[in-house]
XYZ file of C-alpha atoms in Angstrom:
641
model
C -30.525 14.963 59.435
C -33.470 17.033 60.650
C -31.803 20.272 59.539
C -31.024 18.838 56.103
C -34.601 17.573 55.767
C -35.934 21.000 56.720
C -33.692 22.700 54.162
C -34.746 20.207 51.493
C -38.400 20.903 52.313
C -37.721 24.607 51.909
C -36.169 24.061 48.468
C -39.069 21.823 47.406
C -41.607 24.401 48.584
C -39.771 27.089 46.598
C -39.832 24.886 43.490
C -43.560 24.295 43.975
C -44.139 28.047 44.295
C -42.280 28.580 41.021
C -44.338 25.827 39.389
C -47.541 27.327 40.770
C -46.686 30.727 39.317
C -45.729 29.325 35.902
C -48.883 27.209 35.665
C -51.046 30.142 36.696
C -49.414 32.472 34.156
C -49.718 29.923 31.331
C -53.269 28.957 32.248
C -54.552 32.552 32.360
C -52.619 33.619 29.251
C -53.852 30.671 27.166
C -57.249 30.280 28.802
C -56.459 26.590 29.207
C -58.783 25.054 31.831
C -56.640 21.925 32.239
C -53.561 23.959 33.132
C -55.588 26.186 35.460
C -57.029 23.195 37.292
C -53.492 22.009 38.088
C -52.762 25.153 40.105
C -54.995 24.274 43.082
C -53.272 21.023 44.139
C -49.820 22.565 43.711
C -50.801 25.402 46.074
C -52.058 22.925 48.677
C -48.930 20.758 48.524
C -46.677 23.820 48.720
C -48.369 24.881 51.959
C -47.934 21.438 53.503
C -44.273 21.153 52.495
C -43.278 24.534 53.934
C -45.180 23.623 57.112
C -42.878 20.602 57.308
C -39.862 22.915 57.106
C -41.141 25.010 60.015
C -41.889 21.857 62.042
C -38.297 20.681 61.443
C -36.881 23.973 62.730
C -39.157 23.877 65.758
C -37.976 20.344 66.568
C -34.340 21.490 66.360
C -35.096 24.210 68.927
C -36.972 21.812 71.217
C -34.068 19.352 71.080
C -31.513 22.171 71.609
C -29.474 21.001 68.610
C -26.495 23.357 68.964
C -24.984 22.134 65.700
C -27.504 24.420 63.983
C -26.255 28.016 63.957
C -29.692 29.534 64.529
C -30.343 27.366 67.594
C -26.902 28.020 69.077
C -27.291 31.757 68.571
C -30.829 32.104 69.900
C -31.438 29.303 72.391
C -30.086 27.594 75.483
C -30.682 24.137 76.876
C -31.795 25.582 80.246
C -34.678 27.557 78.765
C -38.238 26.453 79.622
C -39.913 24.468 76.828
C -42.356 27.233 75.909
C -39.458 29.581 75.148
C -37.680 26.924 73.115
C -40.790 26.574 70.959
C -41.456 30.308 70.743
C -37.749 30.898 70.187
C -38.228 29.278 66.783
C -39.584 32.608 65.545
C -37.900 34.854 68.143
C -35.139 35.622 65.635
C -34.741 36.882 62.098
C -34.509 33.640 60.113
C -37.139 31.780 62.108
C -39.602 34.646 61.945
C -39.228 34.813 58.168
C -39.793 31.062 57.906
C -42.942 31.469 60.017
C -44.030 34.261 57.669
C -43.596 32.205 54.502
C -45.203 29.163 56.149
C -48.356 31.115 56.937
C -48.198 32.507 53.401
C -48.045 29.012 51.922
C -50.845 27.706 54.134
C -52.996 30.699 53.216
C -52.476 30.010 49.521
C -53.471 26.392 50.079
C -56.578 27.508 51.981
C -57.603 29.810 49.117
C -57.131 26.945 46.652
C -59.271 24.611 48.765
C -62.023 26.934 49.958
C -62.620 29.543 47.278
C -65.219 28.468 44.693
C -67.119 31.690 44.002
C -64.650 33.421 41.719
C -64.259 32.787 38.038
C -61.578 30.169 37.573
C -59.270 32.564 35.709
C -59.449 35.168 38.491
C -58.829 32.550 41.157
C -55.845 31.126 39.276
C -54.408 34.618 38.743
C -54.821 35.202 42.484
C -52.950 31.992 43.311
C -50.264 32.967 40.820
C -49.773 36.331 42.545
C -49.627 34.576 45.922
C -47.008 32.163 44.573
C -44.889 35.040 43.272
C -44.929 36.704 46.703
C -43.943 33.437 48.359
C -41.203 32.813 45.795
C -39.484 36.073 46.719
C -39.467 35.163 50.407
C -38.252 31.636 49.657
C -35.348 33.167 47.737
C -34.674 35.486 50.655
C -34.500 32.559 53.081
C -32.471 30.228 50.876
C -29.896 32.727 49.618
C -29.713 35.285 52.403
C -31.171 33.913 55.648
C -30.891 30.123 55.727
C -32.428 28.971 59.044
C -30.826 25.506 58.795
C -27.143 26.464 58.507
C -24.849 24.133 60.430
C -22.204 25.209 62.959
C -18.979 23.176 63.129
C -17.750 22.573 65.726
C -20.982 22.723 67.692
C -20.775 24.635 70.998
C -21.594 22.959 74.285
C -24.537 25.316 74.763
C -26.218 28.275 73.110
C -26.151 32.024 73.646
C -29.751 32.085 74.885
C -32.789 34.123 73.919
C -33.078 37.861 74.551
C -34.535 37.993 78.097
C -37.027 40.645 77.028
C -38.487 38.016 74.708
C -38.648 35.314 77.393
C -42.308 35.866 78.011
C -45.489 33.993 77.018
C -46.232 36.945 74.749
C -43.619 35.652 72.316
C -45.699 32.502 71.845
C -48.695 34.326 70.363
C -47.782 37.928 69.502
C -45.590 37.348 66.384
C -47.785 34.553 64.936
C -50.877 36.714 65.428
C -49.322 39.667 63.648
C -47.975 37.470 60.855
C -51.387 35.941 60.232
C -52.648 39.496 59.875
C -49.849 40.430 57.488
C -50.439 37.321 55.393
C -54.175 37.995 55.288
C -53.320 41.354 53.763
C -51.059 39.625 51.245
C -53.971 37.384 50.229
C -56.174 40.446 49.748
C -53.393 41.967 47.657
C -53.231 38.798 45.558
C -57.000 38.931 45.030
C -56.658 42.524 43.853
C -53.853 41.604 41.460
C -55.823 38.621 40.159
C -58.899 40.769 39.571
C -56.845 43.398 37.741
C -55.132 40.805 35.554
C -58.464 39.300 34.465
C -60.380 42.614 34.518
C -62.831 41.121 36.995
C -63.150 43.916 39.576
C -66.694 43.723 40.886
C -68.915 42.588 43.766
C -68.050 38.880 43.320
C -64.345 39.585 43.672
C -65.036 41.784 46.717
C -67.147 39.113 48.396
C -64.348 36.603 47.911
C -61.725 39.011 49.259
C -63.727 40.369 52.207
C -63.280 37.392 54.599
C -59.516 37.563 54.135
C -59.436 41.302 54.784
C -61.649 40.871 57.829
C -59.564 37.978 59.130
C -56.341 39.942 58.634
C -57.852 42.937 60.419
C -58.950 40.777 63.372
C -55.500 39.259 63.832
C -53.746 42.599 63.410
C -56.065 44.054 66.062
C -55.302 41.177 68.426
C -51.585 41.370 67.703
C -51.353 45.109 68.269
C -53.470 44.929 71.432
C -51.477 42.018 72.862
C -48.182 43.604 71.831
C -49.161 46.843 73.546
C -49.892 45.074 76.823
C -46.768 42.915 76.525
C -44.542 45.982 76.139
C -46.488 47.722 78.909
C -45.810 45.132 81.591
C -42.486 43.769 80.315
C -40.407 46.865 79.585
C -41.168 48.629 82.878
C -41.584 52.023 81.240
C -45.083 52.507 82.532
C -46.544 53.368 79.131
C -48.815 51.425 76.810
C -47.721 52.964 73.478
C -44.391 54.592 72.717
C -44.664 55.380 68.976
C -41.649 53.130 68.571
C -40.883 52.675 64.829
C -41.579 48.953 65.108
C -44.885 49.609 66.866
C -45.691 51.917 63.968
C -44.724 49.133 61.569
C -47.732 47.127 62.790
C -50.045 50.127 63.178
C -49.662 51.269 59.562
C -50.974 48.038 57.981
C -53.849 48.083 60.489
C -54.855 51.599 59.441
C -54.739 50.630 55.767
C -56.604 47.371 56.434
C -59.320 49.278 58.320
C -59.850 51.550 55.332
C -59.764 48.546 52.976
C -62.319 46.681 55.085
C -64.842 49.507 54.796
C -64.150 49.950 51.102
C -64.460 46.258 50.209
C -67.746 46.108 52.123
C -69.166 48.906 49.968
C -67.984 47.125 46.819
C -69.387 43.767 47.927
C -72.797 45.066 48.979
C -73.336 48.232 46.894
C -70.953 47.823 43.931
C -69.159 51.070 44.680
C -65.593 52.259 45.371
C -64.000 49.821 42.925
C -60.785 51.775 42.316
C -60.602 52.677 46.023
C -60.704 48.993 46.964
C -57.943 47.996 44.568
C -55.728 50.894 45.586
C -56.213 50.274 49.309
C -55.320 46.592 48.860
C -52.038 47.680 47.281
C -51.421 50.273 50.022
C -52.175 47.810 52.834
C -49.744 45.252 51.453
C -47.177 48.019 50.897
C -47.410 48.920 54.581
C -46.872 45.301 55.645
C -43.816 45.087 53.382
C -42.456 48.388 54.717
C -42.967 47.055 58.232
C -41.034 43.913 57.325
C -38.221 46.031 55.906
C -38.061 48.250 59.004
C -37.938 45.339 61.443
C -35.409 43.213 59.553
C -33.165 45.632 57.702
C -30.984 46.594 60.659
C -31.660 50.318 60.133
C -33.659 50.600 63.366
C -32.572 50.385 66.969
C -35.518 48.950 68.852
C -36.212 46.235 71.391
C -38.668 44.810 68.830
C -36.347 44.868 65.830
C -34.068 42.087 64.594
C -30.696 43.725 63.955
C -29.369 42.082 60.808
C -26.907 43.164 58.181
C -27.894 45.794 55.597
C -27.523 43.317 52.718
C -30.605 41.475 53.942
C -32.408 44.786 54.227
C -31.461 45.515 50.620
C -32.926 42.148 49.591
C -36.235 42.980 51.296
C -36.162 46.463 49.786
C -35.730 44.907 46.352
C -38.721 42.622 46.990
C -40.756 45.603 48.129
C -39.872 47.536 44.973
C -40.678 44.526 42.784
C -44.054 43.698 44.315
C -45.341 47.173 45.038
C -43.869 48.732 41.913
C -45.346 45.951 39.793
C -48.758 46.257 41.445
C -48.815 50.042 41.014
C -47.797 49.679 37.374
C -50.577 47.124 36.833
C -53.035 49.448 38.580
C -51.977 52.315 36.305
C -52.512 50.110 33.243
C -55.873 48.756 34.399
C -57.431 51.720 36.197
C -59.002 52.920 32.969
C -60.806 49.590 32.616
C -62.196 49.625 36.188
C -65.728 50.953 36.048
C -66.646 53.400 38.786
C -69.565 51.276 39.956
C -72.740 52.688 41.442
C -72.709 56.339 42.415
C -73.880 57.892 45.669
C -74.544 61.280 47.218
C -72.144 63.079 49.527
C -74.551 62.672 52.456
C -74.796 58.886 52.502
C -73.210 55.976 54.287
C -70.854 55.522 51.351
C -69.882 59.182 51.715
C -69.210 58.699 55.419
C -67.052 55.651 54.649
C -65.076 57.622 52.063
C -64.514 60.363 54.654
C -63.410 57.682 57.122
C -60.981 56.296 54.564
C -59.565 59.735 53.821
C -58.950 60.455 57.499
C -57.427 57.004 58.025
C -55.155 57.717 55.067
C -54.121 61.049 56.612
C -53.234 59.333 59.907
C -51.372 56.659 57.962
C -49.408 59.360 56.143
C -48.517 61.079 59.430
C -47.293 57.847 60.982
C -45.379 56.854 57.835
C -43.626 60.233 57.541
C -42.845 60.375 61.255
C -41.380 56.875 61.131
C -39.316 57.181 57.952
C -38.165 60.810 58.135
C -35.422 60.232 60.750
C -34.158 57.257 58.732
C -34.062 59.255 55.495
C -32.453 62.256 57.208
C -29.741 60.048 58.700
C -29.120 58.152 55.467
C -29.083 61.068 53.045
C -27.934 64.023 55.135
C -26.215 62.503 58.161
C -28.676 64.191 60.512
C -29.562 62.371 63.727
C -33.207 63.199 64.404
C -35.698 61.754 66.842
C -39.453 61.991 66.307
C -41.330 60.854 69.374
C -44.757 60.888 71.011
C -45.209 64.704 71.081
C -45.166 64.881 67.283
C -47.438 61.899 66.723
C -49.897 62.908 69.439
C -50.219 66.497 68.225
C -50.299 65.633 64.521
C -52.473 62.505 64.560
C -54.598 63.216 67.640
C -56.955 65.854 66.165
C -57.403 63.823 62.970
C -58.224 60.739 65.019
C -60.880 62.656 66.973
C -62.460 63.847 63.714
C -62.415 60.235 62.552
C -64.251 59.165 65.722
C -66.934 61.809 65.145
C -67.589 60.559 61.607
C -67.492 56.960 62.822
C -70.294 57.763 65.267
C -72.486 59.163 62.496
C -71.677 56.594 59.791
C -73.964 53.711 60.852
C -76.882 56.156 61.267
C -76.681 57.393 57.662
C -78.655 55.678 54.915
C -77.049 54.082 51.883
C -76.933 55.946 48.552
C -78.604 59.156 49.689
C -79.743 60.870 52.866
C -80.680 64.286 54.215
C -78.293 66.181 56.482
C -81.124 67.304 58.750
C -82.344 63.742 59.188
C -78.839 62.569 60.097
C -78.492 65.297 62.724
C -81.900 64.324 64.154
C -80.782 60.692 64.504
C -77.607 61.898 66.215
C -79.390 64.003 68.844
C -78.917 61.518 71.693
C -75.194 60.793 71.030
C -74.523 64.523 70.555
C -76.325 65.334 73.808
C -74.390 62.679 75.726
C -71.079 63.953 74.322
C -72.015 67.554 75.180
C -72.939 66.665 78.762
C -69.693 64.723 79.178
C -67.714 67.646 77.745
C -69.282 70.164 80.117
C -68.705 67.903 83.116
C -65.077 67.357 82.196
C -64.431 71.056 81.642
C -65.932 71.828 85.065
C -64.372 69.011 87.098
C -61.182 68.116 85.168
C -60.134 71.328 83.477
C -56.408 70.511 83.914
C -56.670 67.210 82.050
C -55.733 68.721 78.673
C -57.716 69.588 75.566
C -57.226 66.349 73.603
C -57.979 64.005 76.540
C -61.147 65.948 77.418
C -62.338 65.883 73.813
C -61.419 62.210 73.601
C -63.474 61.305 76.666
C -66.469 63.319 75.455
C -66.346 61.782 71.990
C -65.921 58.313 73.500
C -69.160 58.798 75.426
C -70.984 59.940 72.290
C -69.518 57.126 70.174
C -70.512 54.507 72.748
C -74.135 55.613 72.504
C -74.035 55.960 68.713
C -72.478 52.492 68.407
C -75.563 50.758 69.745
C -77.962 52.987 67.796
C -78.196 50.522 64.844
C -79.920 48.109 67.253
C -82.656 50.551 68.230
C -86.179 49.496 67.215
C -84.896 46.260 65.654
C -85.910 42.681 66.269
C -82.726 41.591 68.041
C -83.329 37.915 67.289
C -83.422 38.579 63.555
C -80.591 41.083 63.505
C -77.709 39.678 61.405
C -74.615 38.638 63.290
C -72.433 40.992 61.264
C -74.536 43.910 62.486
C -73.770 42.878 66.055
C -70.134 42.669 65.015
C -70.155 46.233 63.682
C -71.828 47.476 66.868
C -69.332 45.689 69.092
C -66.298 46.871 67.107
C -67.412 50.504 67.187
C -68.187 50.171 70.895
C -64.697 48.738 71.396
C -63.181 51.818 69.751
C -65.149 53.995 72.192
C -63.945 51.930 75.154
C -60.305 52.053 74.014
C -60.521 55.789 73.376
C -61.892 56.325 76.889
C -58.992 54.298 78.311
C -56.389 56.198 76.287
C -57.796 59.576 77.261
C -58.126 58.628 80.946
C -54.572 57.287 81.105
C -53.235 60.459 79.488
C -55.289 62.823 81.606
C -55.259 61.280 85.056
C -52.082 59.184 85.478
C -50.118 59.997 88.646
C -46.444 59.098 88.982
C -44.002 58.880 91.901
C -40.272 58.289 91.356
C -38.366 57.948 94.646
C -35.313 56.513 96.367
C -37.112 54.605 99.135
C -35.735 53.396 102.452
C -37.038 50.269 104.170
C -40.216 51.108 106.070
C -40.646 54.541 104.470
C -44.187 55.087 103.084
C -44.721 56.653 99.650
C -47.876 58.076 98.095
C -49.158 57.620 94.546
C -52.790 58.319 93.670
C -55.066 56.831 96.336
C -52.371 54.361 97.502
C -49.732 54.260 100.221
C -46.751 52.098 99.225
C -44.204 50.931 101.811
C -40.993 49.065 100.966
C -40.732 46.272 103.547
C -37.636 44.500 102.280
C -35.551 43.072 99.430
C -35.014 39.308 99.079
C -33.146 37.164 96.509
C -35.138 34.658 94.463
C -34.139 32.048 91.874
C -36.061 31.278 88.675
C -35.692 28.619 85.935
C -32.869 30.466 84.151
C -32.507 33.688 86.121
C -31.899 35.105 89.578
C -33.564 38.222 90.977
C -33.803 40.730 93.760
C -37.448 40.980 94.748
C -39.015 43.884 96.598
C -41.800 43.304 99.068
C -44.187 46.248 98.896
C -47.023 46.745 101.349
C -49.882 48.415 99.473
C -52.881 50.062 101.091
C -55.597 51.982 99.323
C -57.365 54.708 101.241
C -60.018 52.934 103.295
C -59.060 49.494 101.937
C -57.314 46.370 103.169
C -53.546 46.069 102.739
C -51.965 43.668 100.238
C -48.496 42.867 98.893
C -46.794 43.424 95.537
C -43.401 42.018 94.500
C -41.619 43.729 91.579
C -38.236 42.235 90.651
C -34.897 43.175 89.171
C -33.857 40.027 87.268
C -30.405 38.883 86.175
C -29.993 36.540 83.184
C -26.627 34.899 82.504
C -27.340 33.702 78.930
C -27.092 36.321 77.546
C -26.004 38.580 80.419
C -28.907 40.992 80.912
C -30.643 42.803 83.767
C -34.373 43.415 83.375
C -37.065 45.071 85.471
C -40.115 42.891 86.058
C -43.017 45.124 86.993
C -45.716 44.162 89.482
C -49.196 45.370 88.556
C -52.354 45.394 90.644
C -55.552 45.638 88.615
C -58.694 47.006 90.251
C -62.046 48.085 88.842
C -60.975 51.682 88.207
C -57.390 51.249 87.023
C -53.974 49.762 87.726
C -51.222 50.362 90.255
C -47.927 49.808 88.413
C -44.699 49.284 90.399
C -41.072 48.852 89.282
C -37.950 48.163 91.348
C -34.780 49.986 90.310
C -31.196 49.949 91.572
C -29.852 50.740 95.070
C -27.903 53.897 95.875
C -24.840 54.216 98.181
C -27.109 55.166 101.086
C -28.924 51.822 100.912
C -32.119 53.218 99.422
C -33.861 51.598 96.450
C -35.268 53.283 93.398
C -39.013 52.790 93.109
C -41.175 53.850 90.196
C -44.865 53.956 90.993
C -47.763 54.808 88.709
C -51.490 55.032 89.352
C -53.278 54.690 85.989
C -57.053 55.236 86.177
C -59.079 53.132 83.721
C -56.006 52.151 81.699
C -57.376 48.609 81.312
C -60.127 50.005 79.072
C -57.490 50.316 76.335
C -57.023 46.550 76.042
C -60.629 45.712 76.852
C -61.638 47.897 73.926
C -59.104 46.181 71.657
C -60.545 42.805 72.619
C -64.069 44.055 71.889
C -62.964 45.348 68.484
C -61.463 41.953 67.599
C -64.523 40.109 68.948
C -66.780 42.311 66.855
C -64.655 41.519 63.825
C -64.956 37.794 64.569
C -68.763 38.052 64.809
C -68.824 39.945 61.512
C -66.631 37.322 59.867
C -68.809 34.455 61.087
C -71.955 36.288 60.034
C -70.650 37.173 56.572
C -69.284 33.703 55.858
C -72.512 32.097 57.070
C -74.657 34.365 54.890
C -72.440 33.874 51.831
C -72.584 30.102 52.291
C -76.368 30.126 52.568
C -76.583 32.309 49.459
C -74.304 29.944 47.546
C -76.394 26.932 48.564
C -79.606 28.660 47.463
C -78.050 29.482 44.097
C -76.811 25.887 43.763
C -80.265 24.421 44.334
C -82.173 27.110 42.432
């Protein structure tokens, strides 16, 4: 009965979403305060009911109820508990239920927590959120029912994709989905403001925490997903420009631009049309990402291969939501005042330049991701666009973006003088120049882009902390610390990316027992191969003796694992992290001569990539706490004034 109760909860939540939308539309159209007041409780109850549906599905996975098709297809009774729980969303239907659950909870949170907007704008926002949810409820109920029964029930299930049997599955998809849903809330705010013609600083202040929260979770999700793929897939790389990786990067780029734009609108009453348009673009990118991952048109370890009919359903939703929002924007753009003006040389001008460059990178990634799909669908051409294209096309634009990012916080609002900006940038420019000269002299073979990246990272790191110069640090707002930390995190990540690209050393060998191999500053000796047994897998494990020049020896144990449900062989890398990088080892297959394939990488300072991502997210969290705290204090002062 648990499956039937979960399905009933899903139908009830869909009915509540429809009711929420109808009440919101009637309340705003008639200006009826009684009808508008009824929208809040409906939104809260909808969120709780859909949460019950997700809890029911999770319980079915925990109990290994093989009479449910989704459980039988994607689980196995021998799986560890953590993978049974995470397996709830490690599939198409479950991941979509997780998506709509977060969407419903977010709508309930807006209904409970938001009290600064005019009631009509808030109700229009909740109506837009309900309409988004209603489309996904329809998708689940009519195309991807997660509670379908299987009769007769099999003795056991097919198991979960072994590549997904990792703790990363427990937090990576939920983190990304929270980010996607945060963008959907920002989109709903934009739609609500357009419907009621209420685009202004108050609307931006209400939307900003959701944009910032979405950006934080997207940053965490992308960073964690990068490291998960890095250690799990055994390819030795941290970013592959896989179409599904791009599907999460594109919303992040749009959300970054939106975050800067909404901050200008909230604090300086500028960039009104920019903010609305970027909210639409950001949500468009999250919908396109959903379509790419779940349409079955991609072949990727990250993608859920489903039938094209489901992809057509998502494509129809995308056309409905994005087409409707763009049409509304076209109708309302003439009524959106431009807001306060500013000079070209100003912080607003720097933020506009940032947004333009982010949009260019977004366009490059979007075209590079979709072009092979369009070429195959329309012309039958099988094309592959990989890292060389993205690196060469987006790399120079990204470096220009970093240069402007370094200068942005040092430029005054409204109006500034170019000479004064250059004077404030003397120290960062000098540091970058010194780093550039040193790299050209001592690492001339590293490549142009990595050298420029390292030099700019040094300059950005110094410029990032410049806003704290000559300030009383105790009285500095928390969101200023957040901005500093986020920009510093970008510098740290950029340094890690450039170092990994420039200085990685690789050794691919067929190694005999006792034969030493060299990679970077390490000597690696294969001492033996032993069988090991895990919870639901068996493996051949290599014992590698590792010795760094002048250091003490230690052991690493990469594995080649065999899973029986489903039958899969995976490479489990062994990674040694030291202060200046990582030694990455992978065991391959034996050859007829009894030698074993070994893949060895020495990656200097690669860990800076993920350290920087963590700093960016931490800076965003500090900014969010600081902004919410200030807004709450302001609201209390206005209440008691």
